[in-house]
Tab-separated table of C-alpha atoms in Angstrom:
chain	number	residue	atom	x	y	z
A	7	MET	CA	-32.124	-15.348	-56.131
A	8	ASN	CA	-31.269	-14.371	-59.682
A	9	ILE	CA	-28.712	-11.576	-59.334
A	10	LEU	CA	-27.622	-9.278	-62.136
A	11	ILE	CA	-24.186	-7.858	-61.307
A	12	TYR	CA	-22.944	-4.817	-63.201
A	13	ARG	CA	-19.154	-5.040	-63.443
A	14	TYR	CA	-16.378	-2.527	-64.007
A	15	ASN	CA	-13.481	-4.872	-63.115
A	16	SER	CA	-13.069	-4.043	-59.454
A	17	ILE	CA	-10.483	-6.244	-57.726
A	18	CYS	CA	-13.167	-7.808	-55.514
A	19	GLU	CA	-15.873	-8.539	-58.102
A	20	ASP	CA	-14.725	-12.103	-58.738
A	21	ALA	CA	-14.717	-12.798	-54.997
A	22	VAL	CA	-18.243	-11.403	-54.684
A	23	ILE	CA	-19.454	-13.596	-57.539
A	24	ARG	CA	-17.855	-16.692	-55.990
A	25	GLY	CA	-19.483	-15.808	-52.672
A	26	LEU	CA	-22.909	-15.340	-54.236
A	27	LYS	CA	-22.681	-18.670	-56.029
A	28	GLU	CA	-21.523	-20.420	-52.856
A	29	LEU	CA	-24.698	-19.150	-51.208
A	30	GLY	CA	-26.721	-20.745	-54.008
A	31	HIS	CA	-27.607	-17.645	-56.015
A	32	THR	CA	-27.563	-17.482	-59.802
A	33	VAL	CA	-25.386	-14.669	-61.152
A	34	TYR	CA	-25.673	-12.930	-64.513
A	35	GLU	CA	-22.816	-10.551	-65.383
A	36	VAL	CA	-23.095	-7.316	-67.358
A	37	ILE	CA	-19.544	-6.494	-68.499
A	38	LEU	CA	-20.234	-3.392	-70.597
A	39	GLU	CA	-17.985	-1.169	-68.480
A	40	VAL	CA	-15.159	-3.709	-68.361
A	41	GLU	CA	-14.802	-3.198	-72.112
A	42	ASN	CA	-15.923	0.442	-72.377
A	43	LYS	CA	-14.886	2.684	-69.475
A	44	SER	CA	-17.153	5.567	-70.500
A	45	PRO	CA	-20.494	4.118	-71.572
A	46	SER	CA	-23.387	6.462	-72.236
A	47	GLY	CA	-26.508	6.355	-70.119
A	48	GLN	CA	-28.392	4.749	-72.998
A	49	GLU	CA	-25.738	2.040	-73.384
A	50	ILE	CA	-25.969	1.218	-69.661
A	51	LEU	CA	-29.762	1.115	-69.849
A	52	ASP	CA	-29.755	-1.169	-72.892
A	53	ALA	CA	-27.171	-3.562	-71.424
A	54	VAL	CA	-28.836	-3.810	-68.020
A	55	VAL	CA	-32.376	-4.201	-69.366
A	56	MET	CA	-31.193	-6.919	-71.735
A	57	GLY	CA	-29.457	-8.624	-68.806
A	58	MET	CA	-32.609	-8.369	-66.687
A	59	GLU	CA	-34.668	-10.014	-69.399
A	60	LYS	CA	-32.174	-12.837	-69.932
A	61	SER	CA	-31.630	-13.530	-66.243
A	62	ASN	CA	-35.110	-12.820	-64.877
A	63	ALA	CA	-33.241	-10.825	-62.226
A	64	ASP	CA	-34.562	-10.420	-58.709
A	65	ILE	CA	-32.010	-7.730	-57.808
A	66	ILE	CA	-29.339	-5.584	-59.437
A	67	PHE	CA	-25.933	-5.575	-57.717
A	68	SER	CA	-22.766	-3.524	-58.159
A	69	ILE	CA	-19.513	-2.707	-56.432
A	70	ASN	CA	-19.720	1.026	-55.679
A	71	TYR	CA	-22.766	3.127	-56.506
A	72	TYR	CA	-24.224	3.847	-59.951
A	73	PRO	CA	-27.076	6.381	-60.088
A	74	ALA	CA	-28.181	4.934	-63.438
A	75	LEU	CA	-28.594	1.472	-61.889
A	76	SER	CA	-30.653	2.916	-59.050
A	77	GLU	CA	-32.967	4.600	-61.538
A	78	ILE	CA	-33.322	1.427	-63.601
A	79	ALA	CA	-34.167	-0.531	-60.447
A	80	ARG	CA	-36.707	2.105	-59.403
A	81	VAL	CA	-38.481	2.062	-62.769
A	82	TYR	CA	-38.516	-1.748	-63.022
A	83	LYS	CA	-39.448	-2.184	-59.336
A	84	LEU	CA	-36.354	-4.171	-58.377
A	85	LEU	CA	-33.962	-3.748	-55.464
A	86	TYR	CA	-30.514	-2.287	-56.142
A	87	TYR	CA	-27.724	-3.568	-53.884
A	88	SER	CA	-24.545	-1.463	-53.924
A	89	TRP	CA	-21.456	-2.299	-51.844
A	90	ILE	CA	-19.098	0.663	-51.430
A	91	VAL	CA	-15.455	-0.448	-51.376
A	92	ASP	CA	-13.608	2.754	-52.387
A	93	ALA	CA	-13.370	6.379	-51.313
A	94	PRO	CA	-14.313	8.900	-52.383
A	95	VAL	CA	-17.359	7.695	-54.312
A	96	LEU	CA	-18.888	11.005	-55.340
A	97	GLU	CA	-21.866	9.263	-56.958
A	98	LEU	CA	-23.189	8.637	-53.436
A	99	TYR	CA	-24.233	12.302	-53.403
A	100	SER	CA	-26.545	11.849	-56.403
A	101	LYS	CA	-30.194	12.677	-55.748
A	102	THR	CA	-30.897	9.022	-56.602
A	103	ILE	CA	-29.386	7.991	-53.255
A	104	LYS	CA	-32.841	8.708	-51.813
A	105	ASN	CA	-34.529	6.041	-53.959
A	106	ARG	CA	-36.319	3.497	-51.783
A	107	CYS	CA	-35.204	0.646	-54.048
A	108	ASN	CA	-31.615	1.192	-52.868
A	109	ARG	CA	-29.768	-1.066	-50.477
A	110	VAL	CA	-26.423	0.697	-50.067
A	111	PHE	CA	-23.696	-0.828	-47.870
A	112	ILE	CA	-20.809	1.430	-46.834
A	113	PHE	CA	-17.545	0.142	-45.346
A	114	ASP	CA	-16.520	3.438	-43.704
A	115	SER	CA	-18.558	4.318	-40.605
A	116	GLU	CA	-17.880	8.059	-40.921
A	117	LEU	CA	-19.049	8.063	-44.521
A	118	TYR	CA	-22.033	5.928	-43.512
A	119	ARG	CA	-23.069	8.502	-40.897
A	120	GLU	CA	-22.833	11.255	-43.490
A	121	ILE	CA	-24.755	9.489	-46.269
A	122	SER	CA	-27.335	7.529	-44.274
A	123	VAL	CA	-29.316	10.663	-43.357
A	124	TYR	CA	-30.502	10.859	-46.983
A	125	ASN	CA	-32.112	7.394	-46.890
A	126	PRO	CA	-31.901	6.094	-43.310
A	127	TYR	CA	-33.956	2.925	-43.822
A	128	ASN	CA	-31.922	1.693	-46.789
A	129	ILE	CA	-28.275	2.624	-46.169
A	130	PHE	CA	-26.137	0.431	-43.923
A	131	TYR	CA	-22.666	0.181	-42.422
A	132	LEU	CA	-20.969	-3.034	-43.534
A	133	PRO	CA	-17.218	-3.820	-43.460
A	134	LEU	CA	-15.494	-5.468	-46.414
A	135	ALA	CA	-14.397	-9.107	-46.596
A	136	ALA	CA	-11.549	-11.564	-47.182
A	137	ASP	CA	-11.212	-14.117	-49.988
A	138	CYS	CA	-9.167	-16.596	-47.959
A	139	ASP	CA	-9.557	-19.773	-50.015
A	140	PHE	CA	-8.659	-18.101	-53.308
A	141	TYR	CA	-5.532	-16.408	-51.977
A	142	GLN	CA	-4.384	-19.446	-50.008
A	143	ASN	CA	-4.628	-21.532	-53.165
A	144	ALA	CA	-2.328	-19.074	-54.962
A	145	ILE	CA	0.163	-19.300	-52.090
A	146	ARG	CA	0.090	-23.096	-52.043
A	147	ASN	CA	0.801	-23.181	-55.783
A	148	ALA	CA	3.790	-20.834	-55.559
A	149	SER	CA	7.004	-22.199	-57.029
A	150	LEU	CA	10.250	-22.212	-55.052
A	151	SER	CA	11.630	-19.547	-57.367
A	152	ASP	CA	8.575	-17.342	-56.730
A	153	VAL	CA	8.920	-17.792	-52.978
A	154	GLU	CA	12.551	-16.718	-53.180
A	155	LYS	CA	11.780	-13.822	-55.519
A	156	TYR	CA	8.901	-12.410	-53.488
A	157	THR	CA	10.286	-12.780	-49.959
A	158	HIS	CA	11.091	-9.363	-48.458
A	159	ASN	CA	11.510	-7.680	-45.088
A	160	ILE	CA	9.343	-4.588	-45.625
A	161	THR	CA	6.888	-4.371	-48.503
A	162	PHE	CA	4.216	-2.126	-49.942
A	163	VAL	CA	2.043	-3.049	-52.926
A	164	GLY	CA	0.052	-0.193	-54.405
A	165	SER	CA	0.041	3.275	-55.879
A	166	LEU	CA	1.800	6.320	-54.471
A	167	TYR	CA	-1.132	8.306	-55.929
A	168	THR	CA	1.302	10.717	-57.580
A	169	GLU	CA	0.111	9.679	-61.041
A	170	LYS	CA	-3.593	10.038	-60.196
A	171	CYS	CA	-3.661	13.272	-58.265
A	172	PRO	CA	-6.148	15.698	-59.876
A	173	TYR	CA	-5.207	18.469	-57.430
A	174	ASP	CA	-1.959	19.016	-59.329
A	175	LYS	CA	-3.821	20.320	-62.396
A	176	VAL	CA	-4.983	23.526	-60.690
A	177	LYS	CA	-3.300	26.662	-62.053
A	178	ASN	CA	-2.833	30.264	-60.953
A	179	LEU	CA	-3.912	29.935	-57.322
A	180	SER	CA	-2.882	32.956	-55.306
A	181	PRO	CA	0.190	32.405	-53.081
A	182	LYS	CA	-2.006	33.013	-50.033
A	183	ILE	CA	-4.526	30.291	-50.872
A	184	SER	CA	-1.896	27.912	-52.195
A	185	GLY	CA	0.079	28.269	-48.967
A	186	TYR	CA	-3.029	27.891	-46.828
A	187	LEU	CA	-4.051	24.693	-48.595
A	188	HIS	CA	-0.531	23.301	-48.312
A	189	GLY	CA	-0.598	23.970	-44.571
A	190	ILE	CA	-3.957	22.202	-44.181
A	191	MET	CA	-2.708	19.208	-46.139
A	192	LYS	CA	0.531	18.891	-44.165
A	193	ALA	CA	-1.435	19.025	-40.912
A	194	GLN	CA	-4.003	16.441	-42.065
A	195	GLU	CA	-1.206	14.192	-43.302
A	196	LYS	CA	-0.091	13.692	-39.700
A	197	ILE	CA	-3.552	13.136	-38.209
A	198	TYR	CA	-5.300	9.750	-38.216
A	199	GLY	CA	-8.837	9.155	-37.073
A	200	TYR	CA	-10.320	12.552	-37.928
A	201	TYR	CA	-10.591	14.241	-41.325
A	202	PHE	CA	-10.982	17.974	-40.787
A	203	VAL	CA	-10.204	19.427	-44.226
A	204	GLU	CA	-13.744	20.378	-45.241
A	205	GLU	CA	-14.239	22.371	-42.041
A	206	LEU	CA	-11.319	24.638	-42.936
A	207	LEU	CA	-12.383	25.523	-46.474
A	208	SER	CA	-14.163	28.870	-46.921
A	209	ASP	CA	-16.602	29.450	-49.759
A	210	GLU	CA	-14.255	32.096	-51.190
A	211	LEU	CA	-11.336	29.648	-51.246
A	212	VAL	CA	-13.443	26.975	-52.945
A	213	ASP	CA	-14.657	29.451	-55.563
A	214	GLU	CA	-11.110	30.494	-56.411
A	215	PHE	CA	-9.985	26.871	-56.714
A	216	VAL	CA	-12.907	26.033	-59.022
A	217	LYS	CA	-12.275	29.141	-61.122
A	218	ASN	CA	-8.642	28.102	-61.662
A	219	TYR	CA	-9.362	24.443	-62.376
A	220	ASP	CA	-10.272	23.511	-65.923
A	221	GLY	CA	-12.781	20.645	-65.816
A	222	TYR	CA	-13.665	20.747	-62.108
A	223	TYR	CA	-16.076	17.930	-61.184
A	224	LEU	CA	-19.553	19.421	-60.780
A	225	ALA	CA	-22.659	17.550	-59.677
A	226	GLY	CA	-26.108	17.969	-61.187
A	227	GLU	CA	-28.317	20.781	-59.926
A	228	GLU	CA	-30.453	18.502	-57.744
A	229	ASP	CA	-27.592	16.408	-56.393
A	230	LEU	CA	-26.300	16.627	-52.821
A	231	LEU	CA	-22.632	17.108	-53.646
A	232	THR	CA	-21.237	20.568	-52.938
A	233	LYS	CA	-18.150	22.097	-54.528
A	234	LYS	CA	-16.592	22.265	-51.068
A	235	ARG	CA	-17.144	18.577	-50.356
A	236	THR	CA	-15.733	17.678	-53.771
A	237	LEU	CA	-12.609	19.741	-53.128
A	238	ALA	CA	-12.115	18.246	-49.660
A	239	GLN	CA	-12.662	14.594	-50.565
A	240	PHE	CA	-11.621	14.192	-54.194
A	241	TYR	CA	-8.983	16.814	-54.918
A	242	ILE	CA	-7.384	17.451	-51.537
A	243	GLY	CA	-7.926	13.952	-50.110
A	244	ASN	CA	-6.061	12.286	-52.947
A	245	LYS	CA	-3.307	14.917	-52.816
A	246	ILE	CA	-2.741	14.273	-49.116
A	247	THR	CA	-2.536	10.546	-49.831
A	248	ALA	CA	0.196	11.199	-52.405
A	249	MET	CA	2.090	13.499	-50.041
A	250	GLU	CA	1.881	11.041	-47.154
A	251	ARG	CA	3.028	8.050	-49.182
A	252	VAL	CA	5.955	9.876	-50.749
A	253	ASP	CA	7.029	11.326	-47.384
A	254	THR	CA	6.626	7.975	-45.630
A	255	PHE	CA	8.684	6.004	-48.130
A	256	LYS	CA	11.362	8.669	-48.393
A	257	TYR	CA	11.733	8.527	-44.630
A	258	LEU	CA	11.690	4.740	-44.340
A	259	SER	CA	13.964	4.049	-47.315
A	260	GLU	CA	16.695	6.108	-45.666
A	261	LYS	CA	16.612	3.766	-42.672
A	262	PHE	CA	15.545	0.367	-44.032
A	263	GLU	CA	15.519	-1.699	-47.196
A	264	VAL	CA	11.983	-1.225	-48.483
A	265	ASP	CA	10.522	-3.091	-51.478
A	266	ILE	CA	7.577	-1.649	-53.379
A	267	TYR	CA	5.430	-2.963	-56.208
A	268	THR	CA	3.931	-0.014	-58.051
A	269	ALA	CA	3.458	1.685	-61.388
A	270	SER	CA	4.107	5.041	-59.723
A	271	ASP	CA	7.273	6.977	-60.522
A	272	THR	CA	9.703	6.552	-57.621
A	273	LYS	CA	12.706	8.393	-59.077
A	274	GLU	CA	12.508	10.934	-56.254
A	275	ILE	CA	12.982	8.094	-53.748
A	276	PRO	CA	16.178	6.486	-55.110
A	277	LYS	CA	16.711	4.097	-52.197
A	278	LEU	CA	13.253	2.579	-52.587
A	279	LYS	CA	13.416	-0.734	-54.447
A	280	ASN	CA	10.653	-0.495	-57.043
A	281	HIS	CA	9.823	-3.824	-58.703
A	282	GLY	CA	7.069	-2.405	-60.918
A	283	THR	CA	3.579	-3.852	-61.055
A	284	ILE	CA	2.663	-7.354	-59.955
A	285	MET	CA	-0.049	-9.825	-60.981
A	286	THR	CA	-2.836	-9.293	-58.484
A	287	HIS	CA	-4.350	-12.763	-58.214
A	288	THR	CA	-1.282	-14.968	-58.635
A	289	LYS	CA	1.899	-13.215	-57.440
A	290	MET	CA	0.655	-10.546	-55.036
A	291	PRO	CA	-0.577	-13.140	-52.488
A	292	ILE	CA	2.949	-14.600	-52.355
A	293	VAL	CA	4.402	-11.164	-51.570
A	294	PHE	CA	1.844	-10.641	-48.813
A	295	ASN	CA	2.476	-14.048	-47.295
A	296	LYS	CA	6.272	-14.045	-47.493
A	297	SER	CA	7.019	-10.453	-46.444
A	298	THR	CA	7.964	-9.982	-42.815
A	299	ILE	CA	6.095	-6.647	-42.689
A	300	ASN	CA	3.369	-5.474	-45.073
A	301	LEU	CA	2.806	-1.724	-44.840
A	302	ASN	CA	-0.616	-0.219	-45.502
A	303	PRO	CA	-0.878	3.589	-45.357
A	304	THR	CA	-4.606	4.109	-45.936
A	305	SER	CA	-5.886	6.535	-48.539
A	306	LYS	CA	-6.975	9.708	-46.717
A	307	PRO	CA	-10.499	9.847	-48.185
A	308	ILE	CA	-11.125	6.615	-46.249
A	309	ARG	CA	-11.860	8.460	-43.045
A	310	SER	CA	-12.503	5.609	-40.593
A	311	GLY	CA	-12.991	2.415	-42.602
A	312	ILE	CA	-10.898	-0.715	-42.979
A	313	PRO	CA	-9.631	-0.716	-46.572
A	314	LEU	CA	-10.011	-3.785	-48.748
A	315	ARG	CA	-6.234	-4.193	-48.876
A	316	ILE	CA	-6.106	-5.056	-45.174
A	317	PHE	CA	-8.588	-7.904	-45.674
A	318	ASP	CA	-6.535	-9.116	-48.660
A	319	LEU	CA	-3.351	-9.086	-46.594
A	320	LEU	CA	-4.925	-10.966	-43.713
A	321	ALA	CA	-6.459	-13.507	-46.115
A	322	CYS	CA	-2.897	-14.261	-47.282
A	323	GLU	CA	-1.768	-14.712	-43.661
A	324	GLY	CA	0.433	-11.659	-44.063
A	325	PHE	CA	1.561	-9.477	-41.183
A	326	VAL	CA	-0.074	-6.037	-41.453
A	327	LEU	CA	1.316	-2.777	-40.090
A	328	CYS	CA	-1.122	0.008	-40.929
A	329	ASN	CA	-2.082	3.472	-39.775
A	330	TYR	CA	-4.773	3.930	-37.143
A	331	GLN	CA	-8.353	3.760	-38.454
A	332	SER	CA	-11.126	3.874	-35.866
A	333	ASP	CA	-13.175	1.073	-37.499
A	334	LEU	CA	-10.207	-1.275	-37.118
A	335	LEU	CA	-10.773	-1.407	-33.384
A	336	ASN	CA	-14.292	-2.773	-33.922
A	337	GLU	CA	-13.049	-5.832	-35.821
A	338	PHE	CA	-9.407	-6.547	-34.897
A	339	LEU	CA	-7.083	-6.517	-31.900
A	340	PRO	CA	-3.970	-4.378	-32.529
A	341	GLY	CA	-0.833	-6.208	-31.456
A	342	GLU	CA	-2.593	-9.578	-31.710
A	343	GLU	CA	-4.120	-9.798	-35.221
A	344	LEU	CA	-2.346	-6.888	-36.925
A	345	ASP	CA	-0.662	-3.737	-35.674
A	346	ILE	CA	-1.157	-0.014	-36.085
A	347	TYR	CA	0.807	3.229	-35.877
A	348	SER	CA	-0.207	6.833	-35.274
A	349	SER	CA	2.920	8.672	-36.405
A	350	ILE	CA	5.890	8.071	-38.640
A	351	GLU	CA	8.123	7.888	-35.573
A	352	GLU	CA	5.962	5.130	-34.096
A	353	LEU	CA	6.016	3.380	-37.462
A	354	GLU	CA	9.818	3.370	-37.470
A	355	GLU	CA	9.906	2.094	-33.889
A	356	LYS	CA	7.525	-0.759	-34.650
A	357	ILE	CA	9.382	-1.742	-37.810
A	358	ARG	CA	12.619	-2.038	-35.820
A	359	TYR	CA	10.854	-4.160	-33.216
A	360	TYR	CA	9.195	-6.522	-35.672
A	361	LEU	CA	12.293	-6.984	-37.818
A	362	SER	CA	14.043	-8.308	-34.728
A	363	HIS	CA	11.009	-10.385	-33.631
A	364	THR	CA	9.923	-12.135	-36.808
A	365	ASP	CA	8.356	-14.948	-34.777
A	366	VAL	CA	5.943	-12.396	-33.323
A	367	CYS	CA	5.067	-11.246	-36.843
A	368	ARG	CA	4.177	-14.764	-37.895
A	369	GLU	CA	2.060	-15.349	-34.800
A	370	ILE	CA	0.137	-12.106	-35.319
A	371	ALA	CA	-0.295	-12.874	-39.027
A	372	HIS	CA	-1.693	-16.313	-38.180
A	373	ASN	CA	-4.109	-14.822	-35.653
A	374	GLY	CA	-5.281	-12.287	-38.227
A	375	TYR	CA	-5.842	-15.018	-40.777
A	376	GLU	CA	-7.806	-17.098	-38.283
A	377	LYS	CA	-10.034	-14.090	-37.556
A	378	VAL	CA	-10.871	-13.273	-41.173
A	379	SER	CA	-11.276	-16.911	-42.229
A	380	LYS	CA	-13.911	-17.429	-39.520
A	381	ARG	CA	-15.694	-14.063	-39.372
A	382	HIS	CA	-14.991	-12.008	-42.495
A	383	THR	CA	-15.380	-14.169	-45.602
A	384	TYR	CA	-17.418	-13.081	-48.615
A	385	PRO	CA	-20.223	-15.642	-48.117
A	386	LEU	CA	-20.609	-14.569	-44.485
A	387	ARG	CA	-20.594	-10.874	-45.359
A	388	LEU	CA	-23.046	-11.310	-48.223
A	389	GLU	CA	-25.402	-13.206	-45.925
A	390	GLN	CA	-25.230	-10.247	-43.520
A	391	MET	CA	-25.927	-7.900	-46.415
A	392	PHE	CA	-29.064	-9.725	-47.541
A	393	ARG	CA	-30.374	-10.061	-43.979
A	394	LEU	CA	-30.035	-6.309	-43.476
A	395	GLY	CA	-31.585	-5.547	-46.853
A	396	GLU	CA	-34.558	-7.842	-46.389
A	397	HIS	CA	-35.605	-6.182	-43.149
A	398	ARG	CA	-35.867	-2.722	-44.673
A	399	ARG	CA	-38.941	-1.416	-46.428
A	400	ARG	CA	-39.140	-0.532	-50.084
């Protein structure tokens, strides 16, 4: 097929393109949003239509969902393939999600169950994938100095979410509502496997939050996104992620030497060893491979899914210790291919065990790598995607 891929510089776009080409497809890239993060609808239309004409595209493809691309595909009678890799993706609640040209693939089974009712023939559950060959090549090419520099006992690579937490911009909430929301968030922070926040938000509470938030994200009149769902997933979900990560690393850094690679401000966690940012495609794989334990506290808006970071870690043959996510149990064996925790106390206990049994870490990491290299590569996953998409009606 001739595939037009609309890019915004997602970490996995290059891997998707390599996978598509390995399967024999021809790929044409539209990079408008790589260079301009806020293109107008007309600019997107012009760039995509020009790309369609140059490539003679059979389908349009993107990482995450773009309502504008769905509409272009509908008008030009093409299929639009969208692979959801993040959460929340509020664009999924656009009225365009019902377009029959869509082939939407969602990595989180809970989100899939919620969204698929709007277009049941054309929305699918599909886990993410691992780019094993690319990451292993980076590891093989590591210098001795890099190996020494990036070898750690306990590591986390990623954001603490403190710098991208829109919840913190709300002003003048009443003490009653502010306290109630804080209580909900502290409770949800400790619960894995079930996201209950939306159920506990009254219409009156949501209205007060919106009233006191300048620039609250509002969907179009015909869209499916409610103010309550936006508050639960986007504002509160990201805030809980920030709270959990700060609390987790404060707790762990008091008991262990913990190394973190992040642009987030960690001044409030003085014992955490912050190395700043790291080059994603060249140095990060070395960290993953050489760390005894790679921590992965999952962003709370990912309700059940396996985040992309876990596939990246396993592709680097890194040992993964992550929080419980129900979809994990469908693809991996805890204690054999990675390991999971359900509380901060269990996390501490497992860290102590694995630091004194590093041979077990390496064995589990190898098993995890063997699993993803045989069953979860991008070419394999893309083949699954196209098989599912072909069997659905337009």
